[in-house]
Coordinates of N, CA and C in Angstrom, one line a residue:
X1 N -53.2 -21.0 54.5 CA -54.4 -21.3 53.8 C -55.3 -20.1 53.6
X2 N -55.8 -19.9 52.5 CA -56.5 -18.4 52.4 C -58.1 -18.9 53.3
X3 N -58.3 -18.4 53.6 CA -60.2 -17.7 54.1 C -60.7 -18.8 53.2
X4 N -61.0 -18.7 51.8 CA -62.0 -19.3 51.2 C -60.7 -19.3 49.9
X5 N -61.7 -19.9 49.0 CA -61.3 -20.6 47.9 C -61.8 -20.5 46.5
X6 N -61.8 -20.3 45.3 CA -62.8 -20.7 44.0 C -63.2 -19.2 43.6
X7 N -63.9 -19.1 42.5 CA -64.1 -17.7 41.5 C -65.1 -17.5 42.3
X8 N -65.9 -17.3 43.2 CA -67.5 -16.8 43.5 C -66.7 -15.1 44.1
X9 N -67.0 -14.2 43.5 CA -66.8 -12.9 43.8 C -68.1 -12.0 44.4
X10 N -67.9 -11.4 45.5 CA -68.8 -11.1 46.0 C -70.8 -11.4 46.1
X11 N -70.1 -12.9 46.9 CA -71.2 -13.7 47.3 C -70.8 -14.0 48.8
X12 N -72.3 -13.9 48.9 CA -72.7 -14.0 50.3 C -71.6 -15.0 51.3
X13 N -71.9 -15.9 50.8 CA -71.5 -17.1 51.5 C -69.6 -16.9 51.7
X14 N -68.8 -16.3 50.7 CA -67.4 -16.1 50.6 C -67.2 -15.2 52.0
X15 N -68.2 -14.2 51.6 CA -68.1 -13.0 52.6 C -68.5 -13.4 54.2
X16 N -68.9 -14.3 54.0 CA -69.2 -15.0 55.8 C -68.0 -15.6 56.4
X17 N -67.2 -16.4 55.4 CA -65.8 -17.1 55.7 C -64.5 -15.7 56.2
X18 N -65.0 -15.0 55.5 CA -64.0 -14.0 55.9 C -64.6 -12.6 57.8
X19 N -65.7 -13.2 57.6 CA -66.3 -12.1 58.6 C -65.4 -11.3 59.6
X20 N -65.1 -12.9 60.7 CA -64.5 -12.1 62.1 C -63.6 -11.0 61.6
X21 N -62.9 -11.8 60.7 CA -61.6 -10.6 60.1 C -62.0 -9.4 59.5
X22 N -62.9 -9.2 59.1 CA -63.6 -8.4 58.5 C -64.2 -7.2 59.6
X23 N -64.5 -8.0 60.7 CA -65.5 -7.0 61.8 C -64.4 -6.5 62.7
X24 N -63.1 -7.3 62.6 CA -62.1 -6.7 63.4 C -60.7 -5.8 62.8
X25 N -61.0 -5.5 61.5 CA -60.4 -4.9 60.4 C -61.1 -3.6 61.0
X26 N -62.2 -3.4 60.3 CA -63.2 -2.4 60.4 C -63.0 -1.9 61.3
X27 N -63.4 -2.4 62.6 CA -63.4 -1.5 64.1 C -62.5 -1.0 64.6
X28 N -60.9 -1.7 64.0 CA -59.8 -1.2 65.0 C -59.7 -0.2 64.0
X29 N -59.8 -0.6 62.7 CA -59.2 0.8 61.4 C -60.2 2.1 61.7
X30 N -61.4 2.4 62.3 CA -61.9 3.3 63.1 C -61.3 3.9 63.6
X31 N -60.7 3.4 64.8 CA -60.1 3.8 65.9 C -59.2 4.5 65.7
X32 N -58.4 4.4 64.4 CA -56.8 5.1 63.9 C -57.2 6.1 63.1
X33 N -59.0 6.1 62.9 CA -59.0 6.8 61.4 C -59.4 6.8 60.2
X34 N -59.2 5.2 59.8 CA -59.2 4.9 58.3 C -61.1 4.5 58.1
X35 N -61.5 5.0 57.3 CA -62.8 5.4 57.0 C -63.1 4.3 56.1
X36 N -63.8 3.0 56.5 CA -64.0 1.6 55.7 C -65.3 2.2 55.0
X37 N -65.5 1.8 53.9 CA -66.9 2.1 53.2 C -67.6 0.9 52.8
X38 N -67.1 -0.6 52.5 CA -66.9 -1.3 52.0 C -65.6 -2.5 52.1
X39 N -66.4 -3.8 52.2 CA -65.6 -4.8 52.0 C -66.1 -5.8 51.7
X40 N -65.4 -6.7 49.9 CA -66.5 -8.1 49.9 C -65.3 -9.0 49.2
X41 N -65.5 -9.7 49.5 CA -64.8 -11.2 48.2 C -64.3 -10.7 46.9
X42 N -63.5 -10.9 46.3 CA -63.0 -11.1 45.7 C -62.8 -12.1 44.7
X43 N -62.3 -12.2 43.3 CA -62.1 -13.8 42.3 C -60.8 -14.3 43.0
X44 N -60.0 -13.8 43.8 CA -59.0 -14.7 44.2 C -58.8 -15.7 45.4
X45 N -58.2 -16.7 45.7 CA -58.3 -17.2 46.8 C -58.2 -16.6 47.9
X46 N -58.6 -16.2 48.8 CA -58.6 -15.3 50.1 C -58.6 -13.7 49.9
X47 N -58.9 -13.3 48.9 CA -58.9 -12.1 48.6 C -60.4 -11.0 48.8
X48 N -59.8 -10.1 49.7 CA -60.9 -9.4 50.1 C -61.0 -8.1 49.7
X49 N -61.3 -7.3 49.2 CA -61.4 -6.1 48.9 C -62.0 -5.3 49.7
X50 N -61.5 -4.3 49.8 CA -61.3 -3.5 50.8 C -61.7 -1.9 50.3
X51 N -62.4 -1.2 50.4 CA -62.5 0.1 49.8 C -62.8 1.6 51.0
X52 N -62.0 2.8 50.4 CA -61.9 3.4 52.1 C -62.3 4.9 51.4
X53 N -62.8 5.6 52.6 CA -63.4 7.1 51.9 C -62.3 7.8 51.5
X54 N -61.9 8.3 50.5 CA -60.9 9.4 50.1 C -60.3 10.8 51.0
X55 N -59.1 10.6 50.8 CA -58.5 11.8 51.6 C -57.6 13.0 50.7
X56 N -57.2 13.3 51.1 CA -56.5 14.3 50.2 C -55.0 14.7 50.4
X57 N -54.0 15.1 50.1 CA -52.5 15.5 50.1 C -52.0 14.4 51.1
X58 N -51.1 15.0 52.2 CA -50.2 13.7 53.4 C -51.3 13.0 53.3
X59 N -52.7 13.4 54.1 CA -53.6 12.6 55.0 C -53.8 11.2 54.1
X60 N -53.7 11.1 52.9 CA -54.3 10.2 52.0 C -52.9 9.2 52.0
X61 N -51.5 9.5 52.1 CA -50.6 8.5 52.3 C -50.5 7.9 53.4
X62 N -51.1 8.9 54.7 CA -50.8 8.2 56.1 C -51.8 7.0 56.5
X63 N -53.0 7.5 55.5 CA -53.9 6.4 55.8 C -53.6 5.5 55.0
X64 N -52.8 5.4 53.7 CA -53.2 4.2 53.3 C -51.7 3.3 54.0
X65 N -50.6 3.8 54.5 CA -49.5 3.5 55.1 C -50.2 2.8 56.6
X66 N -51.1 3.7 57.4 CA -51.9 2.9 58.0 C -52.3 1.9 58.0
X67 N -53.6 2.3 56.9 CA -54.0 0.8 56.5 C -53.2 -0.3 56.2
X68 N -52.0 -0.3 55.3 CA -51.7 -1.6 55.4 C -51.1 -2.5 56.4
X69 N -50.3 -1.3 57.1 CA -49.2 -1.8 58.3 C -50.7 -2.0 59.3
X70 N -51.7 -1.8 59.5 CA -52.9 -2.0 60.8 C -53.3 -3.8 60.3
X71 N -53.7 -3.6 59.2 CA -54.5 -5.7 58.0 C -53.4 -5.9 58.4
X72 N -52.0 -6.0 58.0 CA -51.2 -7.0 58.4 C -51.3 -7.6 60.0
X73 N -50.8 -6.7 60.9 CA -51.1 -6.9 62.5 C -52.0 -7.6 62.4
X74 N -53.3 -7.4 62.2 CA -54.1 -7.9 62.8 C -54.5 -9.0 62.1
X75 N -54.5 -9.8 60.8 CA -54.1 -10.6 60.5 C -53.2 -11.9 60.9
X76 N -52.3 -11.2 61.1 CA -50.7 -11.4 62.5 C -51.5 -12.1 63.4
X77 N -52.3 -11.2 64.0 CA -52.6 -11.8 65.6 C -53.6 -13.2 65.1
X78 N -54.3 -13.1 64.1 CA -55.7 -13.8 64.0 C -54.7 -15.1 63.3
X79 N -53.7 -15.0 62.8 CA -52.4 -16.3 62.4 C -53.2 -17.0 61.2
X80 N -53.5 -15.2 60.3 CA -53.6 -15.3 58.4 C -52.4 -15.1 58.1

């Protein structure tokens, strides 16, 4: 089942259903590196948007290879 549900795109209330995942996204993606700038709701069911500071040549593939393989995990653990 996604987080939330319905067209409301970056509103408040979407963005609270998603939080913990949200504060625990952020913190560990710190820890590896990946530079969060931004994160809010989305028009799709469970969809969060995600936005990260730019990198340049490798470093910009290892982050974003990071990033995805890190959301999944932890995701994983949180049993999204």
């Amino acid at each position: 089942e996604p987080l939330f549900d319905g067209p409301e795109l970056l509103t408040t209330l979407q963005n609270c259903k998603a939080m913990d995942f949200c504060y625990d996204l952020e913190e560990q993606m710190q820890e590896v590196g990946v530079d969060i700038l931004a994160m809010n709701a989305e028009y799709g069911p469970g969809h969060v948007k995600v936005t990260f500071a730019p990198k340049f040549g490798v470093e910009a593939a290892d982050m974003t290879a990071t990033f995805r393989t890190g959301t999944k995990e932890i995701a994983q653990e949180k049993g999204l």
